JSON list of C-alpha atoms in Angstrom, two decimals:
[
{"chain": "D", "resi": 14, "resn": "MET", "atom": "CA", "xyz": [-14.26, 40.82, -23.11]},
{"chain": "D", "resi": 15, "resn": "ALA", "atom": "CA", "xyz": [-11.10, 39.53, -24.80]},
{"chain": "D", "resi": 16, "resn": "LEU", "atom": "CA", "xyz": [-10.19, 35.99, -25.79]},
{"chain": "D", "resi": 17, "resn": "ASN", "atom": "CA", "xyz": [-6.46, 35.33, -26.17]},
{"chain": "D", "resi": 18, "resn": "PHE", "atom": "CA", "xyz": [-5.36, 32.41, -28.32]},
{"chain": "D", "resi": 19, "resn": "SER", "atom": "CA", "xyz": [-2.00, 30.64, -28.50]},
{"chain": "D", "resi": 20, "resn": "ASP", "atom": "CA", "xyz": [1.23, 31.38, -30.29]},
{"chain": "D", "resi": 21, "resn": "LYS", "atom": "CA", "xyz": [0.49, 28.41, -32.55]},
{"chain": "D", "resi": 22, "resn": "ASN", "atom": "CA", "xyz": [-1.39, 28.37, -35.88]},
{"chain": "D", "resi": 23, "resn": "ASP", "atom": "CA", "xyz": [-4.92, 28.69, -34.52]},
{"chain": "D", "resi": 24, "resn": "ILE", "atom": "CA", "xyz": [-8.27, 28.36, -36.31]},
{"chain": "D", "resi": 25, "resn": "ILE", "atom": "CA", "xyz": [-10.59, 30.94, -34.79]},
{"chain": "D", "resi": 26, "resn": "VAL", "atom": "CA", "xyz": [-14.33, 31.33, -35.39]},
{"chain": "D", "resi": 27, "resn": "PRO", "atom": "CA", "xyz": [-15.50, 34.60, -33.78]},
{"chain": "D", "resi": 28, "resn": "THR", "atom": "CA", "xyz": [-18.98, 33.93, -32.38]},
{"chain": "D", "resi": 29, "resn": "VAL", "atom": "CA", "xyz": [-19.47, 36.15, -29.33]},
{"chain": "D", "resi": 30, "resn": "ALA", "atom": "CA", "xyz": [-20.65, 39.71, -30.02]},
{"chain": "D", "resi": 31, "resn": "GLY", "atom": "CA", "xyz": [-18.72, 42.46, -28.27]},
{"chain": "D", "resi": 32, "resn": "THR", "atom": "CA", "xyz": [-15.62, 40.30, -27.94]},
{"chain": "D", "resi": 33, "resn": "THR", "atom": "CA", "xyz": [-12.06, 41.00, -29.05]},
{"chain": "D", "resi": 34, "resn": "TYR", "atom": "CA", "xyz": [-10.29, 37.94, -30.43]},
{"chain": "D", "resi": 35, "resn": "ARG", "atom": "CA", "xyz": [-6.49, 38.08, -30.08]},
{"chain": "D", "resi": 36, "resn": "GLY", "atom": "CA", "xyz": [-4.62, 35.61, -32.24]},
{"chain": "D", "resi": 37, "resn": "GLN", "atom": "CA", "xyz": [-1.18, 36.29, -30.77]},
{"chain": "D", "resi": 38, "resn": "GLU", "atom": "CA", "xyz": [1.68, 34.77, -32.78]},
{"chain": "D", "resi": 39, "resn": "GLY", "atom": "CA", "xyz": [1.39, 32.08, -35.43]},
{"chain": "D", "resi": 40, "resn": "ASP", "atom": "CA", "xyz": [-0.30, 31.97, -38.81]},
{"chain": "D", "resi": 41, "resn": "ASP", "atom": "CA", "xyz": [-3.92, 32.12, -37.71]},
{"chain": "D", "resi": 42, "resn": "THR", "atom": "CA", "xyz": [-7.07, 31.47, -39.74]},
{"chain": "D", "resi": 43, "resn": "TYR", "atom": "CA", "xyz": [-10.24, 33.38, -38.91]},
{"chain": "D", "resi": 44, "resn": "ILE", "atom": "CA", "xyz": [-13.51, 31.94, -40.23]},
{"chain": "D", "resi": 45, "resn": "LEU", "atom": "CA", "xyz": [-16.25, 34.57, -40.32]},
{"chain": "D", "resi": 46, "resn": "VAL", "atom": "CA", "xyz": [-19.78, 33.21, -40.16]},
{"chain": "D", "resi": 47, "resn": "SER", "atom": "CA", "xyz": [-23.09, 35.05, -39.96]},
{"chain": "D", "resi": 48, "resn": "GLN", "atom": "CA", "xyz": [-24.38, 35.94, -36.53]},
{"chain": "D", "resi": 49, "resn": "GLU", "atom": "CA", "xyz": [-27.88, 36.86, -35.39]},
{"chain": "D", "resi": 50, "resn": "GLY", "atom": "CA", "xyz": [-28.73, 40.40, -34.41]},
{"chain": "D", "resi": 51, "resn": "GLY", "atom": "CA", "xyz": [-25.97, 42.27, -36.21]},
{"chain": "D", "resi": 52, "resn": "ALA", "atom": "CA", "xyz": [-23.06, 40.99, -34.09]},
{"chain": "D", "resi": 53, "resn": "LYS", "atom": "CA", "xyz": [-19.91, 43.09, -33.87]},
{"chain": "D", "resi": 54, "resn": "VAL", "atom": "CA", "xyz": [-16.57, 41.51, -33.05]},
{"chain": "D", "resi": 55, "resn": "SER", "atom": "CA", "xyz": [-12.98, 42.72, -33.12]},
{"chain": "D", "resi": 56, "resn": "ILE", "atom": "CA", "xyz": [-9.89, 40.79, -34.15]},
{"chain": "D", "resi": 57, "resn": "THR", "atom": "CA", "xyz": [-6.42, 41.94, -33.14]},
{"chain": "D", "resi": 58, "resn": "ASP", "atom": "CA", "xyz": [-3.53, 39.98, -34.60]},
{"chain": "D", "resi": 59, "resn": "THR", "atom": "CA", "xyz": [-0.38, 41.73, -35.77]},
{"chain": "D", "resi": 60, "resn": "GLU", "atom": "CA", "xyz": [1.86, 38.65, -35.91]},
{"chain": "D", "resi": 61, "resn": "GLY", "atom": "CA", "xyz": [2.19, 35.91, -38.51]},
{"chain": "D", "resi": 62, "resn": "ASN", "atom": "CA", "xyz": [0.62, 35.48, -41.94]},
{"chain": "D", "resi": 63, "resn": "ASN", "atom": "CA", "xyz": [-3.07, 35.44, -41.11]},
{"chain": "D", "resi": 64, "resn": "THR", "atom": "CA", "xyz": [-6.00, 34.35, -43.25]},
{"chain": "D", "resi": 65, "resn": "ILE", "atom": "CA", "xyz": [-9.65, 35.39, -43.18]},
{"chain": "D", "resi": 66, "resn": "GLN", "atom": "CA", "xyz": [-12.13, 32.91, -44.63]},
{"chain": "D", "resi": 67, "resn": "LEU", "atom": "CA", "xyz": [-15.68, 33.73, -45.60]},
{"chain": "D", "resi": 68, "resn": "PRO", "atom": "CA", "xyz": [-18.09, 30.88, -46.31]},
{"chain": "D", "resi": 69, "resn": "GLU", "atom": "CA", "xyz": [-19.25, 30.78, -49.92]},
{"chain": "D", "resi": 70, "resn": "TRP", "atom": "CA", "xyz": [-22.75, 31.94, -48.94]},
{"chain": "D", "resi": 71, "resn": "SER", "atom": "CA", "xyz": [-21.43, 35.13, -47.30]},
{"chain": "D", "resi": 72, "resn": "LYS", "atom": "CA", "xyz": [-22.41, 38.41, -48.83]},
{"chain": "D", "resi": 73, "resn": "ILE", "atom": "CA", "xyz": [-19.97, 41.24, -48.26]},
{"chain": "D", "resi": 74, "resn": "LYS", "atom": "CA", "xyz": [-21.90, 44.47, -47.80]},
{"chain": "D", "resi": 75, "resn": "SER", "atom": "CA", "xyz": [-18.93, 46.79, -47.32]},
{"chain": "D", "resi": 76, "resn": "VAL", "atom": "CA", "xyz": [-15.20, 46.92, -46.76]},
{"chain": "D", "resi": 77, "resn": "VAL", "atom": "CA", "xyz": [-13.50, 49.94, -45.19]},
{"chain": "D", "resi": 78, "resn": "VAL", "atom": "CA", "xyz": [-9.71, 50.11, -45.23]},
{"chain": "D", "resi": 79, "resn": "ALA", "atom": "CA", "xyz": [-7.79, 52.43, -42.92]},
{"chain": "D", "resi": 80, "resn": "LYS", "atom": "CA", "xyz": [-4.08, 52.89, -42.31]},
{"chain": "D", "resi": 81, "resn": "ASN", "atom": "CA", "xyz": [-3.71, 49.87, -40.03]},
{"chain": "D", "resi": 82, "resn": "ALA", "atom": "CA", "xyz": [-7.13, 48.25, -39.89]},
{"chain": "D", "resi": 83, "resn": "ILE", "atom": "CA", "xyz": [-9.93, 46.84, -42.00]},
{"chain": "D", "resi": 84, "resn": "GLN", "atom": "CA", "xyz": [-13.66, 46.70, -41.31]},
{"chain": "D", "resi": 85, "resn": "ILE", "atom": "CA", "xyz": [-15.70, 44.06, -43.11]},
{"chain": "D", "resi": 86, "resn": "THR", "atom": "CA", "xyz": [-19.48, 43.99, -42.94]},
{"chain": "D", "resi": 87, "resn": "CYS", "atom": "CA", "xyz": [-21.04, 40.82, -44.28]},
{"chain": "D", "resi": 88, "resn": "ASP", "atom": "CA", "xyz": [-24.54, 39.47, -43.83]},
{"chain": "D", "resi": 89, "resn": "ASP", "atom": "CA", "xyz": [-25.46, 40.35, -40.23]},
{"chain": "D", "resi": 90, "resn": "MET", "atom": "CA", "xyz": [-21.94, 40.63, -38.86]},
{"chain": "D", "resi": 91, "resn": "THR", "atom": "CA", "xyz": [-19.46, 43.49, -38.67]},
{"chain": "D", "resi": 92, "resn": "VAL", "atom": "CA", "xyz": [-15.83, 42.63, -38.00]},
{"chain": "D", "resi": 93, "resn": "PHE", "atom": "CA", "xyz": [-13.21, 45.23, -37.12]},
{"chain": "D", "resi": 94, "resn": "LEU", "atom": "CA", "xyz": [-9.80, 43.82, -37.96]},
{"chain": "D", "resi": 95, "resn": "SER", "atom": "CA", "xyz": [-6.65, 45.26, -36.50]},
{"chain": "D", "resi": 96, "resn": "LEU", "atom": "CA", "xyz": [-4.60, 42.56, -38.12]},
{"chain": "D", "resi": 97, "resn": "ILE", "atom": "CA", "xyz": [-1.69, 43.90, -40.01]},
{"chain": "D", "resi": 98, "resn": "HIS", "atom": "CA", "xyz": [0.51, 46.85, -40.48]},
{"chain": "D", "resi": 99, "resn": "ILE", "atom": "CA", "xyz": [-0.66, 47.67, -43.99]},
{"chain": "D", "resi": 100, "resn": "SER", "atom": "CA", "xyz": [2.55, 49.60, -44.62]},
{"chain": "D", "resi": 101, "resn": "GLU", "atom": "CA", "xyz": [4.52, 46.36, -44.13]},
{"chain": "D", "resi": 102, "resn": "PRO", "atom": "CA", "xyz": [4.08, 44.24, -47.28]},
{"chain": "D", "resi": 103, "resn": "THR", "atom": "CA", "xyz": [6.01, 41.39, -45.65]},
{"chain": "D", "resi": 104, "resn": "ARG", "atom": "CA", "xyz": [2.94, 40.68, -43.48]},
{"chain": "D", "resi": 105, "resn": "PRO", "atom": "CA", "xyz": [0.18, 39.88, -45.94]},
{"chain": "D", "resi": 106, "resn": "LEU", "atom": "CA", "xyz": [-3.47, 39.33, -45.05]},
{"chain": "D", "resi": 107, "resn": "TYR", "atom": "CA", "xyz": [-5.23, 36.69, -47.11]},
{"chain": "D", "resi": 108, "resn": "ILE", "atom": "CA", "xyz": [-8.98, 36.75, -47.61]},
{"chain": "D", "resi": 109, "resn": "SER", "atom": "CA", "xyz": [-10.48, 33.66, -49.20]}
]
């Protein structure tokens, strides 16, 4: 399943396992929170200056960086991020 968001600056909290979240245009903020049962979600957003926020209690277990994607595993959640073109420094990804 895929959920498409607007071309505005959306705040998105991925909560449904097996879902692809598409931020579209705009400077979107993704808030990653723990999920039960080892949830896996995907985020696709190649437009705008996007931000990923992890709550202060989150524990990052691993980060894998590929040419044009990032995989973050924290607590009981794995997120596959196809967010940016890493070769394009004009499109930064902020993780806070």
